[in-house]
């Protein structure tokens, strides 16, 4: 069986992203290595044990491939990644209380309730909760 072990999201600043994804969104640090020369290798994951084998790599987003891709995705209003939540409205209120900027408030989209937030490091992130 093939499973997703790690995926990445390009970010403006790995250290700033690490703080946002852990301190604000509530992920835990899985890997934090200084590779030298100011380069960090950082992964985060869900705190609950359900996804222990899945990590999100906070990937430096500079360069000739990443920058045009990131710009196009953001300009199109598309999320760089989608996170599932059990209670989207509660997470929306909690995150707004933490000062998180939402570019889309909770709304129903087919069988999902979704909201779109700015992760402060160049990406739009979608929160999603099944409604059915």
PDB file of C-alpha atoms in Angstrom:
ATOM      1  CA  UNK A   1       0.000   0.000   0.000  1.00  0.00           C
ATOM      2  CA  UNK A   2       1.246   3.479  -0.879  1.00  0.00           C
ATOM      3  CA  UNK A   3       0.399   6.312   1.517  1.00  0.00           C
ATOM      4  CA  UNK A   4       1.288   9.997   1.694  1.00  0.00           C
ATOM      5  CA  UNK A   5       4.130  10.426   4.205  1.00  0.00           C
ATOM      6  CA  UNK A   6       5.080  14.047   3.647  1.00  0.00           C
ATOM      7  CA  UNK A   7       3.909  16.911   1.530  1.00  0.00           C
ATOM      8  CA  UNK A   8       5.135  20.468   1.447  1.00  0.00           C
ATOM      9  CA  UNK A   9       3.903  24.011   1.375  1.00  0.00           C
ATOM     10  CA  UNK A  10       6.153  26.802   0.114  1.00  0.00           C
ATOM     11  CA  UNK A  11       6.550  29.613   2.653  1.00  0.00           C
ATOM     12  CA  UNK A  12       8.199  33.056   2.691  1.00  0.00           C
ATOM     13  CA  UNK A  13       9.975  32.431   5.985  1.00  0.00           C
ATOM     14  CA  UNK A  14      10.380  28.965   7.497  1.00  0.00           C
ATOM     15  CA  UNK A  15      10.881  30.188  11.084  1.00  0.00           C
ATOM     16  CA  UNK A  16       7.833  32.475  10.902  1.00  0.00           C
ATOM     17  CA  UNK A  17       5.790  29.679   9.295  1.00  0.00           C
ATOM     18  CA  UNK A  18       6.874  27.266  12.029  1.00  0.00           C
ATOM     19  CA  UNK A  19       5.620  29.672  14.706  1.00  0.00           C
ATOM     20  CA  UNK A  20       2.286  30.212  12.923  1.00  0.00           C
ATOM     21  CA  UNK A  21       1.632  26.550  12.179  1.00  0.00           C
ATOM     22  CA  UNK A  22       2.468  25.445  15.737  1.00  0.00           C
ATOM     23  CA  UNK A  23       1.525  28.375  17.991  1.00  0.00           C
ATOM     24  CA  UNK A  24      -1.586  29.487  16.108  1.00  0.00           C
ATOM     25  CA  UNK A  25      -2.883  26.538  14.086  1.00  0.00           C
ATOM     26  CA  UNK A  26      -1.930  24.014  16.762  1.00  0.00           C
ATOM     27  CA  UNK A  27       0.326  21.589  14.920  1.00  0.00           C
ATOM     28  CA  UNK A  28       3.286  19.990  16.665  1.00  0.00           C
ATOM     29  CA  UNK A  29       6.900  20.086  15.518  1.00  0.00           C
ATOM     30  CA  UNK A  30       7.993  16.755  14.078  1.00  0.00           C
ATOM     31  CA  UNK A  31      11.425  17.757  12.718  1.00  0.00           C
ATOM     32  CA  UNK A  32      13.463  20.910  13.264  1.00  0.00           C
ATOM     33  CA  UNK A  33      17.000  20.820  11.863  1.00  0.00           C
ATOM     34  CA  UNK A  34      19.398  23.636  11.084  1.00  0.00           C
ATOM     35  CA  UNK A  35      21.092  22.653   7.822  1.00  0.00           C
ATOM     36  CA  UNK A  36      23.531  25.554   8.052  1.00  0.00           C
ATOM     37  CA  UNK A  37      23.725  28.800   6.164  1.00  0.00           C
ATOM     38  CA  UNK A  38      20.374  29.930   7.547  1.00  0.00           C
ATOM     39  CA  UNK A  39      18.531  26.956   6.039  1.00  0.00           C
ATOM     40  CA  UNK A  40      16.016  25.140   8.223  1.00  0.00           C
ATOM     41  CA  UNK A  41      14.350  21.775   7.604  1.00  0.00           C
ATOM     42  CA  UNK A  42      11.070  21.893   9.522  1.00  0.00           C
ATOM     43  CA  UNK A  43       8.093  19.554   9.471  1.00  0.00           C
ATOM     44  CA  UNK A  44       4.883  19.780  11.465  1.00  0.00           C
ATOM     45  CA  UNK A  45       1.943  17.448  11.973  1.00  0.00           C
ATOM     46  CA  UNK A  46      -1.320  16.995  13.806  1.00  0.00           C
ATOM     47  CA  UNK A  47      -1.025  16.634  17.578  1.00  0.00           C
ATOM     48  CA  UNK A  48      -3.620  13.899  17.766  1.00  0.00           C
ATOM     49  CA  UNK A  49      -2.332  10.397  17.036  1.00  0.00           C
ATOM     50  CA  UNK A  50      -4.556   9.786  14.011  1.00  0.00           C
ATOM     51  CA  UNK A  51      -1.991  11.120  11.525  1.00  0.00           C
ATOM     52  CA  UNK A  52       1.347  10.264  13.121  1.00  0.00           C
ATOM     53  CA  UNK A  53       2.712   9.151   9.746  1.00  0.00           C
ATOM     54  CA  UNK A  54       1.818  12.361   7.870  1.00  0.00           C
ATOM     55  CA  UNK A  55       4.035  15.456   7.971  1.00  0.00           C
ATOM     56  CA  UNK A  56       3.878  18.881   6.363  1.00  0.00           C
ATOM     57  CA  UNK A  57       7.254  20.246   5.246  1.00  0.00           C
ATOM     58  CA  UNK A  58       7.548  24.027   5.532  1.00  0.00           C
ATOM     59  CA  UNK A  59       9.537  24.514   2.345  1.00  0.00           C
ATOM     60  CA  UNK A  60      11.477  27.696   1.510  1.00  0.00           C
ATOM     61  CA  UNK A  61       9.451  29.379  -1.228  1.00  0.00           C
ATOM     62  CA  UNK A  62      12.112  31.411  -2.972  1.00  0.00           C
ATOM     63  CA  UNK A  63      13.399  30.511  -6.414  1.00  0.00           C
ATOM     64  CA  UNK A  64      12.485  30.459 -10.090  1.00  0.00           C
ATOM     65  CA  UNK A  65      10.056  27.530  -9.790  1.00  0.00           C
ATOM     66  CA  UNK A  66       8.360  28.237  -6.464  1.00  0.00           C
ATOM     67  CA  UNK A  67       7.808  31.990  -6.782  1.00  0.00           C
ATOM     68  CA  UNK A  68       5.741  32.012 -10.019  1.00  0.00           C
ATOM     69  CA  UNK A  69       3.763  28.987  -8.850  1.00  0.00           C
ATOM     70  CA  UNK A  70       2.975  30.536  -5.463  1.00  0.00           C
ATOM     71  CA  UNK A  71       2.022  33.873  -7.008  1.00  0.00           C
ATOM     72  CA  UNK A  72      -0.339  32.220  -9.534  1.00  0.00           C
ATOM     73  CA  UNK A  73      -2.021  30.037  -6.910  1.00  0.00           C
ATOM     74  CA  UNK A  74      -2.538  32.979  -4.555  1.00  0.00           C
ATOM     75  CA  UNK A  75      -3.796  35.315  -7.320  1.00  0.00           C
ATOM     76  CA  UNK A  76      -6.297  32.644  -8.341  1.00  0.00           C
ATOM     77  CA  UNK A  77      -7.555  32.540  -4.736  1.00  0.00           C
ATOM     78  CA  UNK A  78      -6.689  28.857  -4.410  1.00  0.00           C
ATOM     79  CA  UNK A  79      -5.557  27.244  -1.170  1.00  0.00           C
ATOM     80  CA  UNK A  80      -2.011  25.912  -0.992  1.00  0.00           C
ATOM     81  CA  UNK A  81      -3.275  23.174   1.319  1.00  0.00           C
ATOM     82  CA  UNK A  82      -6.586  22.074   2.853  1.00  0.00           C
ATOM     83  CA  UNK A  83      -6.859  21.081   6.519  1.00  0.00           C
ATOM     84  CA  UNK A  84      -9.848  19.201   7.880  1.00  0.00           C
ATOM     85  CA  UNK A  85     -11.453  20.280  11.134  1.00  0.00           C
ATOM     86  CA  UNK A  86     -14.163  18.722  13.292  1.00  0.00           C
ATOM     87  CA  UNK A  87     -15.943  22.020  14.029  1.00  0.00           C
ATOM     88  CA  UNK A  88     -15.131  24.716  11.487  1.00  0.00           C
ATOM     89  CA  UNK A  89     -17.198  27.445  13.097  1.00  0.00           C
ATOM     90  CA  UNK A  90     -15.448  26.930  16.450  1.00  0.00           C
ATOM     91  CA  UNK A  91     -12.001  26.939  14.775  1.00  0.00           C
ATOM     92  CA  UNK A  92     -12.960  30.055  12.828  1.00  0.00           C
ATOM     93  CA  UNK A  93     -13.866  31.894  16.045  1.00  0.00           C
ATOM     94  CA  UNK A  94     -10.759  30.625  17.869  1.00  0.00           C
ATOM     95  CA  UNK A  95      -8.419  31.648  15.053  1.00  0.00           C
ATOM     96  CA  UNK A  96     -10.088  35.035  14.569  1.00  0.00           C
ATOM     97  CA  UNK A  97      -9.530  35.581  18.283  1.00  0.00           C
ATOM     98  CA  UNK A  98      -5.816  34.858  17.665  1.00  0.00           C
ATOM     99  CA  UNK A  99      -5.778  37.597  15.016  1.00  0.00           C
ATOM    100  CA  UNK A 100      -5.837  35.314  11.976  1.00  0.00           C
ATOM    101  CA  UNK A 101      -7.046  37.058   8.815  1.00  0.00           C
ATOM    102  CA  UNK A 102      -9.718  35.144   6.905  1.00  0.00           C
ATOM    103  CA  UNK A 103     -10.231  35.974   3.246  1.00  0.00           C
ATOM    104  CA  UNK A 104     -13.381  33.835   3.196  1.00  0.00           C
ATOM    105  CA  UNK A 105     -15.668  33.356   6.178  1.00  0.00           C
ATOM    106  CA  UNK A 106     -17.308  29.940   6.687  1.00  0.00           C
ATOM    107  CA  UNK A 107     -19.629  29.006   3.862  1.00  0.00           C
ATOM    108  CA  UNK A 108     -21.176  25.881   2.469  1.00  0.00           C
ATOM    109  CA  UNK A 109     -19.658  24.471  -0.701  1.00  0.00           C
ATOM    110  CA  UNK A 110     -21.528  21.360  -1.719  1.00  0.00           C
ATOM    111  CA  UNK A 111     -21.053  18.743   1.013  1.00  0.00           C
ATOM    112  CA  UNK A 112     -18.436  20.852   2.838  1.00  0.00           C
ATOM    113  CA  UNK A 113     -18.286  23.863   5.111  1.00  0.00           C
ATOM    114  CA  UNK A 114     -15.134  25.820   4.236  1.00  0.00           C
ATOM    115  CA  UNK A 115     -13.205  28.931   5.225  1.00  0.00           C
ATOM    116  CA  UNK A 116     -10.025  30.415   3.749  1.00  0.00           C
ATOM    117  CA  UNK A 117      -7.273  32.040   5.817  1.00  0.00           C
ATOM    118  CA  UNK A 118      -3.982  33.812   5.197  1.00  0.00           C
ATOM    119  CA  UNK A 119      -1.091  31.902   6.802  1.00  0.00           C
ATOM    120  CA  UNK A 120       1.085  35.078   7.064  1.00  0.00           C
ATOM    121  CA  UNK A 121       3.852  33.466   4.973  1.00  0.00           C
ATOM    122  CA  UNK A 122       2.413  33.774   1.482  1.00  0.00           C
ATOM    123  CA  UNK A 123      -0.366  31.194   1.317  1.00  0.00           C
ATOM    124  CA  UNK A 124      -4.086  30.802   1.498  1.00  0.00           C
ATOM    125  CA  UNK A 125      -5.107  27.832   3.625  1.00  0.00           C
ATOM    126  CA  UNK A 126      -8.534  26.256   3.477  1.00  0.00           C
ATOM    127  CA  UNK A 127     -10.245  24.738   6.495  1.00  0.00           C
ATOM    128  CA  UNK A 128     -12.909  22.187   5.628  1.00  0.00           C
ATOM    129  CA  UNK A 129     -15.565  20.230   7.507  1.00  0.00           C
ATOM    130  CA  UNK A 130     -17.900  17.675   5.897  1.00  0.00           C
ATOM    131  CA  UNK A 131     -21.534  18.641   6.420  1.00  0.00           C
ATOM    132  CA  UNK A 132     -23.171  15.353   5.461  1.00  0.00           C
TER     133      UNK A 132
END
